[in-house]
Amino acid sequence: MDLLDQRIGQLEEALKHRDARIAHLEAYAKELERQKKAEWAEHYVDYEYLKELIDALSNVGGVRERVLSKTDLNERALSMSMNTIVDHGEKVYFQGKTVNNNDFFTALDKEIEKVGSFTTNQVAEIKDMSAKLKSDVQKLFVEPESPDPEVGEEFSAKATQIGEIFIDIEQFVNLNFMAFHKILKKHDKNIPLPCKKFYLAKLHQQQWVKEDYSKAFVLLSKIHTTLRGEVKPPDQDVASSFTSKTQ
C-alpha cells in the first residue's frame, strides 16, 4: 500500500508540473498576442499551431512510455531524417489530416523562413529610407544659404520615424526568437526526439537573428545632431551601418 501511495504521489506531482508548464505556455501565448504589431500579425511565428501540433504528437498512445537509448536519441537529433517517432502503424490526426514528427519539422522550418523573409524585406526597405535621408541631409548643407528650418524639422521627423521602425523590427525579432525557443523546449519535453540544440544552432545562423542595428542607430543619431547644427553632415556609408554581429 505504501508503494501504491508513493506512486500516486509521484503521478500527482508530475501532473502539477505539467499543468504549471501548460499555464506558463498559455500565458506566454497571450503575451505574444498582446505585443504583436497589428499590421505585421501574419508574419509572426504561428506559435499556437506549433504548440497544438506538439500536443497532438505527444498524446499518441504509449509515446511517453517508449525508451530510447542515448545513442538512438543523438543519431535522431543529428540527422533530423528519421521518418517518425510514431511507428508500428499508429496514426496522429491533427486538423483533419495525418501527421508525424516530420510534419512538425517541416512546419517549424516554414515558420523560420517566414519570419526571416519578412525581416529581410523590412531591413532592405529601411536601408533605402536611411540612404535617401542621408543624401537629403548632405544636400541640405551643401546649399550656400542657411538650411531651411522647416526642411530640417521634416528630415528630423523622418529620422525619428526610421528609428521607431528599427525598434519595431528588433522587438519583432526578439519576440519570434523567444517563441521558437519555447516551442523547441516544449517539443523536447514532450517528444522523445530532441531537436532543440539543432534548431537553436540553426536559428543563431539566421541573418535576421544576427543582424546588428546599433550602427544604424548611431547614424540616425548623427543625422539628428547634424540637423541641430552641432556637427558636419554624416558621411558614414549606410550599407556599412548594417554590419552583422559575429556570434
mmCIF file of C-alpha atoms in Angstrom:
data_model
loop_
_atom_site.group_PDB
_atom_site.id
_atom_site.type_symbol
_atom_site.label_atom_id
_atom_site.label_comp_id
_atom_site.label_asym_id
_atom_site.label_seq_id
_atom_site.Cartn_x
_atom_site.Cartn_y
_atom_site.Cartn_z
ATOM 1 C CA MET A 1 0.000 0.000 0.000
ATOM 2 C CA ASP A 2 2.888 2.346 0.775
ATOM 3 C CA LEU A 3 4.344 1.749 -2.689
ATOM 4 C CA LEU A 4 0.977 2.472 -4.274
ATOM 5 C CA ASP A 5 0.599 5.684 -2.285
ATOM 6 C CA GLN A 6 4.122 6.686 -3.290
ATOM 7 C CA ARG A 7 3.377 6.064 -6.950
ATOM 8 C CA ILE A 8 0.137 8.031 -6.738
ATOM 9 C CA GLY A 9 2.022 10.894 -5.120
ATOM 10 C CA GLN A 10 4.604 10.862 -7.917
ATOM 11 C CA LEU A 11 1.900 10.940 -10.551
ATOM 12 C CA GLU A 12 0.111 13.804 -8.828
ATOM 13 C CA GLU A 13 3.375 15.754 -8.618
ATOM 14 C CA ALA A 14 4.063 15.110 -12.303
ATOM 15 C CA LEU A 15 0.588 16.354 -13.180
ATOM 16 C CA LYS A 16 1.167 19.533 -11.168
ATOM 17 C CA HIS A 17 4.378 20.226 -13.074
ATOM 18 C CA ARG A 18 2.617 19.506 -16.369
ATOM 19 C CA ASP A 19 -0.248 21.850 -15.512
ATOM 20 C CA ALA A 20 2.235 24.538 -14.482
ATOM 21 C CA ARG A 21 4.059 24.212 -17.810
ATOM 22 C CA ILE A 22 0.789 24.394 -19.725
ATOM 23 C CA ALA A 23 -0.262 27.506 -17.782
ATOM 24 C CA HIS A 24 3.119 29.118 -18.493
ATOM 25 C CA LEU A 25 2.868 28.432 -22.229
ATOM 26 C CA GLU A 26 -0.690 29.713 -22.371
ATOM 27 C CA ALA A 27 0.347 32.873 -20.531
ATOM 28 C CA TYR A 28 3.203 33.390 -22.979
ATOM 29 C CA ALA A 29 0.868 32.866 -25.951
ATOM 30 C CA LYS A 30 -1.372 35.657 -24.622
ATOM 31 C CA GLU A 31 1.629 37.916 -24.030
ATOM 32 C CA LEU A 32 2.872 37.233 -27.556
ATOM 33 C CA GLU A 33 -0.511 38.242 -28.966
ATOM 34 C CA ARG A 34 -0.529 41.376 -26.825
ATOM 35 C CA GLN A 35 2.885 42.537 -28.010
ATOM 36 C CA LYS A 36 2.370 41.844 -31.703
ATOM 37 C CA LYS A 37 2.402 44.804 -34.058
ATOM 38 C CA ALA A 38 -1.099 44.550 -35.556
ATOM 39 C CA GLU A 39 -0.151 45.276 -39.166
ATOM 40 C CA TRP A 40 2.599 42.612 -39.031
ATOM 41 C CA ALA A 41 0.451 39.955 -37.316
ATOM 42 C CA GLU A 42 0.529 37.427 -40.174
ATOM 43 C CA HIS A 43 4.337 37.487 -40.283
ATOM 44 C CA TYR A 44 4.934 36.303 -36.706
ATOM 45 C CA VAL A 45 5.628 32.659 -35.937
ATOM 46 C CA ASP A 46 2.395 30.687 -35.673
ATOM 47 C CA TYR A 47 3.029 29.790 -32.049
ATOM 48 C CA GLU A 48 -0.390 28.287 -31.375
ATOM 49 C CA TYR A 49 -0.233 25.979 -34.395
ATOM 50 C CA LEU A 50 3.183 24.594 -33.469
ATOM 51 C CA LYS A 51 2.165 24.198 -29.819
ATOM 52 C CA GLU A 52 -1.014 22.312 -30.728
ATOM 53 C CA LEU A 53 0.894 20.133 -33.202
ATOM 54 C CA ILE A 54 3.295 19.105 -30.432
ATOM 55 C CA ASP A 55 0.351 18.314 -28.177
ATOM 56 C CA ALA A 56 -1.152 16.072 -30.858
ATOM 57 C CA LEU A 57 2.124 14.213 -31.423
ATOM 58 C CA SER A 58 2.796 13.781 -27.707
ATOM 59 C CA ASN A 59 -0.651 12.345 -26.990
ATOM 60 C CA VAL A 60 -0.134 9.219 -29.078
ATOM 61 C CA GLY A 61 -0.795 6.147 -27.011
ATOM 62 C CA GLY A 62 2.405 4.917 -25.430
ATOM 63 C CA VAL A 63 4.690 7.619 -26.791
ATOM 64 C CA ARG A 64 5.738 8.658 -23.293
ATOM 65 C CA GLU A 65 6.471 5.047 -22.339
ATOM 66 C CA ARG A 66 8.972 4.378 -25.115
ATOM 67 C CA VAL A 67 12.576 4.042 -24.000
ATOM 68 C CA LEU A 68 15.228 5.195 -26.431
ATOM 69 C CA SER A 69 18.926 4.719 -25.875
ATOM 70 C CA LYS A 70 21.186 7.761 -25.665
ATOM 71 C CA THR A 71 22.837 6.752 -28.925
ATOM 72 C CA ASP A 72 19.489 6.471 -30.680
ATOM 73 C CA LEU A 73 18.458 9.928 -29.473
ATOM 74 C CA ASN A 74 21.725 11.512 -30.567
ATOM 75 C CA GLU A 75 21.534 9.949 -34.014
ATOM 76 C CA ARG A 76 17.976 11.154 -34.461
ATOM 77 C CA ALA A 77 18.792 14.657 -33.235
ATOM 78 C CA LEU A 78 21.760 14.974 -35.575
ATOM 79 C CA SER A 79 20.218 13.567 -38.717
ATOM 80 C CA MET A 80 16.708 15.012 -38.452
ATOM 81 C CA SER A 81 15.861 12.492 -41.149
ATOM 82 C CA MET A 82 14.095 9.726 -39.215
ATOM 83 C CA ASN A 83 10.617 9.080 -40.535
ATOM 84 C CA THR A 84 8.638 9.486 -37.319
ATOM 85 C CA ILE A 85 8.528 8.719 -33.627
ATOM 86 C CA VAL A 86 5.019 7.397 -34.127
ATOM 87 C CA ASP A 87 5.608 3.940 -35.521
ATOM 88 C CA HIS A 88 4.011 0.476 -35.610
ATOM 89 C CA GLY A 89 1.144 1.787 -37.760
ATOM 90 C CA GLU A 90 -0.079 4.375 -35.245
ATOM 91 C CA LYS A 91 -1.613 7.488 -36.772
ATOM 92 C CA VAL A 92 -1.974 11.005 -35.403
ATOM 93 C CA TYR A 93 -4.827 13.082 -36.724
ATOM 94 C CA PHE A 94 -4.361 16.817 -36.451
ATOM 95 C CA GLN A 95 -6.649 19.404 -38.014
ATOM 96 C CA GLY A 96 -8.178 16.813 -40.338
ATOM 97 C CA LYS A 97 -5.009 15.148 -41.585
ATOM 98 C CA THR A 98 -2.487 12.502 -40.560
ATOM 99 C CA VAL A 99 0.763 13.937 -39.236
ATOM 100 C CA ASN A 100 4.026 12.759 -37.720
ATOM 101 C CA ASN A 101 7.091 14.416 -36.273
ATOM 102 C CA ASN A 102 8.462 15.189 -39.727
ATOM 103 C CA ASP A 103 5.456 17.424 -40.241
ATOM 104 C CA PHE A 104 6.492 19.347 -37.139
ATOM 105 C CA PHE A 105 9.993 19.872 -38.549
ATOM 106 C CA THR A 106 8.545 20.958 -41.899
ATOM 107 C CA ALA A 107 6.192 23.420 -40.204
ATOM 108 C CA LEU A 108 8.993 24.746 -37.993
ATOM 109 C CA ASP A 109 11.302 25.306 -40.980
ATOM 110 C CA LYS A 110 8.489 27.085 -42.808
ATOM 111 C CA GLU A 111 7.875 29.412 -39.858
ATOM 112 C CA ILE A 112 11.587 30.230 -39.549
ATOM 113 C CA GLU A 113 11.699 31.041 -43.270
ATOM 114 C CA LYS A 114 8.559 33.193 -42.989
ATOM 115 C CA VAL A 115 9.939 35.291 -40.149
ATOM 116 C CA GLY A 116 13.333 35.611 -41.852
ATOM 117 C CA SER A 117 11.894 36.652 -45.206
ATOM 118 C CA PHE A 118 9.718 39.363 -43.678
ATOM 119 C CA THR A 119 12.558 40.728 -41.548
ATOM 120 C CA THR A 120 14.948 40.797 -44.505
ATOM 121 C CA ASN A 121 12.437 42.757 -46.596
ATOM 122 C CA GLN A 122 11.802 45.245 -43.793
ATOM 123 C CA VAL A 123 15.524 45.823 -43.250
ATOM 124 C CA ALA A 124 16.041 46.338 -47.004
ATOM 125 C CA GLU A 125 13.310 48.999 -47.053
ATOM 126 C CA ILE A 126 14.847 50.779 -44.073
ATOM 127 C CA LYS A 127 18.266 50.746 -45.706
ATOM 128 C CA ASP A 128 16.748 52.535 -48.694
ATOM 129 C CA MET A 129 14.993 55.045 -46.449
ATOM 130 C CA SER A 130 18.185 55.713 -44.486
ATOM 131 C CA ALA A 131 20.256 56.120 -47.649
ATOM 132 C CA LYS A 132 17.811 58.666 -49.068
ATOM 133 C CA LEU A 133 17.649 60.583 -45.788
ATOM 134 C CA LYS A 134 21.450 60.681 -45.546
ATOM 135 C CA SER A 135 21.665 62.023 -49.109
ATOM 136 C CA ASP A 136 18.976 64.646 -48.466
ATOM 137 C CA VAL A 137 20.676 65.868 -45.306
ATOM 138 C CA GLN A 138 24.022 66.178 -47.091
ATOM 139 C CA LYS A 139 22.401 68.161 -49.920
ATOM 140 C CA LEU A 140 20.713 70.427 -47.390
ATOM 141 C CA PHE A 141 24.079 71.556 -46.043
ATOM 142 C CA VAL A 142 25.700 71.964 -49.473
ATOM 143 C CA GLU A 143 23.486 74.944 -50.307
ATOM 144 C CA PRO A 144 25.185 78.341 -49.739
ATOM 145 C CA GLU A 145 22.285 79.689 -47.707
ATOM 146 C CA SER A 146 21.444 78.533 -44.214
ATOM 147 C CA PRO A 147 19.311 75.361 -44.172
ATOM 148 C CA ASP A 148 15.545 75.922 -44.164
ATOM 149 C CA PRO A 149 14.376 75.199 -40.570
ATOM 150 C CA GLU A 150 11.144 73.622 -41.809
ATOM 151 C CA VAL A 151 13.045 71.235 -44.071
ATOM 152 C CA GLY A 152 15.364 70.417 -41.192
ATOM 153 C CA GLU A 153 12.385 69.582 -38.983
ATOM 154 C CA GLU A 154 10.948 67.368 -41.730
ATOM 155 C CA PHE A 155 14.207 65.436 -42.001
ATOM 156 C CA SER A 156 14.445 65.155 -38.219
ATOM 157 C CA ALA A 157 10.926 63.692 -38.088
ATOM 158 C CA LYS A 158 11.903 61.237 -40.830
ATOM 159 C CA ALA A 159 14.951 60.118 -38.835
ATOM 160 C CA THR A 160 12.733 59.603 -35.790
ATOM 161 C CA GLN A 161 10.291 57.556 -37.869
ATOM 162 C CA ILE A 162 13.088 55.311 -39.175
ATOM 163 C CA GLY A 163 14.365 54.837 -35.632
ATOM 164 C CA GLU A 164 10.908 53.765 -34.476
ATOM 165 C CA ILE A 165 10.731 51.202 -37.275
ATOM 166 C CA PHE A 166 14.104 49.851 -36.167
ATOM 167 C CA ILE A 167 12.761 49.404 -32.653
ATOM 168 C CA ASP A 168 9.686 47.612 -34.015
ATOM 169 C CA ILE A 169 11.879 45.231 -36.009
ATOM 170 C CA GLU A 170 14.119 44.491 -33.040
ATOM 171 C CA GLN A 171 11.066 43.705 -30.921
ATOM 172 C CA PHE A 172 9.687 41.551 -33.758
ATOM 173 C CA VAL A 173 12.932 39.575 -33.894
ATOM 174 C CA ASN A 174 13.142 39.169 -30.120
ATOM 175 C CA LEU A 175 9.523 38.025 -29.762
ATOM 176 C CA ASN A 176 9.853 35.469 -32.537
ATOM 177 C CA PHE A 177 13.163 34.130 -31.286
ATOM 178 C CA MET A 178 11.721 33.641 -27.799
ATOM 179 C CA ALA A 179 8.646 31.939 -29.274
ATOM 180 C CA PHE A 180 10.821 29.499 -31.225
ATOM 181 C CA HIS A 181 12.893 28.823 -28.106
ATOM 182 C CA LYS A 182 9.785 27.977 -26.058
ATOM 183 C CA ILE A 183 8.363 25.775 -28.815
ATOM 184 C CA LEU A 184 11.623 23.804 -29.050
ATOM 185 C CA LYS A 185 11.745 23.414 -25.278
ATOM 186 C CA LYS A 186 8.162 22.131 -25.247
ATOM 187 C CA HIS A 187 8.918 19.700 -28.074
ATOM 188 C CA ASP A 188 11.888 18.141 -26.312
ATOM 189 C CA LYS A 189 9.987 17.823 -23.030
ATOM 190 C CA ASN A 190 7.069 16.042 -24.649
ATOM 191 C CA ILE A 191 8.503 14.024 -27.531
ATOM 192 C CA PRO A 192 11.456 11.596 -27.305
ATOM 193 C CA LEU A 193 13.149 13.042 -30.364
ATOM 194 C CA PRO A 194 15.265 16.019 -29.219
ATOM 195 C CA CYS A 195 15.732 18.845 -31.685
ATOM 196 C CA LYS A 196 16.232 21.971 -29.551
ATOM 197 C CA LYS A 197 20.034 22.038 -29.797
ATOM 198 C CA PHE A 198 19.965 21.520 -33.554
ATOM 199 C CA TYR A 199 17.392 24.233 -34.212
ATOM 200 C CA LEU A 200 18.851 26.782 -31.805
ATOM 201 C CA ALA A 201 22.163 26.461 -33.661
ATOM 202 C CA LYS A 202 20.249 26.917 -36.909
ATOM 203 C CA LEU A 203 18.437 29.975 -35.572
ATOM 204 C CA HIS A 204 21.677 31.625 -34.494
ATOM 205 C CA GLN A 205 22.897 31.332 -38.074
ATOM 206 C CA GLN A 206 19.867 33.148 -39.482
ATOM 207 C CA GLN A 207 20.600 36.634 -40.783
ATOM 208 C CA TRP A 208 17.506 38.025 -39.067
ATOM 209 C CA VAL A 209 18.911 36.848 -35.724
ATOM 210 C CA LYS A 210 22.489 38.006 -36.353
ATOM 211 C CA GLU A 211 21.563 41.444 -37.693
ATOM 212 C CA ASP A 212 23.091 44.310 -35.711
ATOM 213 C CA TYR A 213 21.187 47.589 -35.750
ATOM 214 C CA SER A 214 23.416 49.512 -33.337
ATOM 215 C CA LYS A 215 25.465 51.260 -36.041
ATOM 216 C CA ALA A 216 22.292 52.287 -37.831
ATOM 217 C CA PHE A 217 21.088 53.957 -34.627
ATOM 218 C CA VAL A 218 24.433 55.775 -34.401
ATOM 219 C CA LEU A 219 23.946 57.062 -37.959
ATOM 220 C CA LEU A 220 20.438 58.286 -37.144
ATOM 221 C CA SER A 221 21.760 59.985 -34.026
ATOM 222 C CA LYS A 222 24.393 61.765 -36.133
ATOM 223 C CA ILE A 223 21.696 62.932 -38.539
ATOM 224 C CA HIS A 224 19.714 64.404 -35.620
ATOM 225 C CA THR A 225 22.836 66.104 -34.300
ATOM 226 C CA THR A 226 23.681 67.491 -37.736
ATOM 227 C CA LEU A 227 20.204 68.905 -38.167
ATOM 228 C CA ARG A 228 20.619 70.704 -34.853
ATOM 229 C CA GLY A 229 23.723 72.347 -36.347
ATOM 230 C CA GLU A 230 26.183 70.766 -33.923
ATOM 231 C CA VAL A 231 28.389 68.777 -36.359
ATOM 232 C CA LYS A 232 29.016 68.244 -40.065
ATOM 233 C CA PRO A 233 26.659 66.016 -42.073
ATOM 234 C CA PRO A 234 27.175 62.265 -41.579
ATOM 235 C CA ASP A 235 29.370 60.607 -44.185
ATOM 236 C CA GLN A 236 29.067 57.038 -42.904
ATOM 237 C CA ASP A 237 28.104 54.579 -45.612
ATOM 238 C CA VAL A 238 24.581 53.311 -44.962
ATOM 239 C CA ALA A 239 25.355 49.745 -46.030
ATOM 240 C CA SER A 240 28.220 49.527 -43.539
ATOM 241 C CA SER A 241 25.891 50.673 -40.778
ATOM 242 C CA PHE A 242 24.059 47.352 -41.068
ATOM 243 C CA THR A 243 27.066 45.164 -40.409
ATOM 244 C CA SER A 244 26.048 41.873 -38.813
ATOM 245 C CA LYS A 245 27.290 40.727 -35.446
ATOM 246 C CA THR A 246 29.750 37.853 -35.371
ATOM 247 C CA GLN A 247 28.491 35.190 -33.000
#
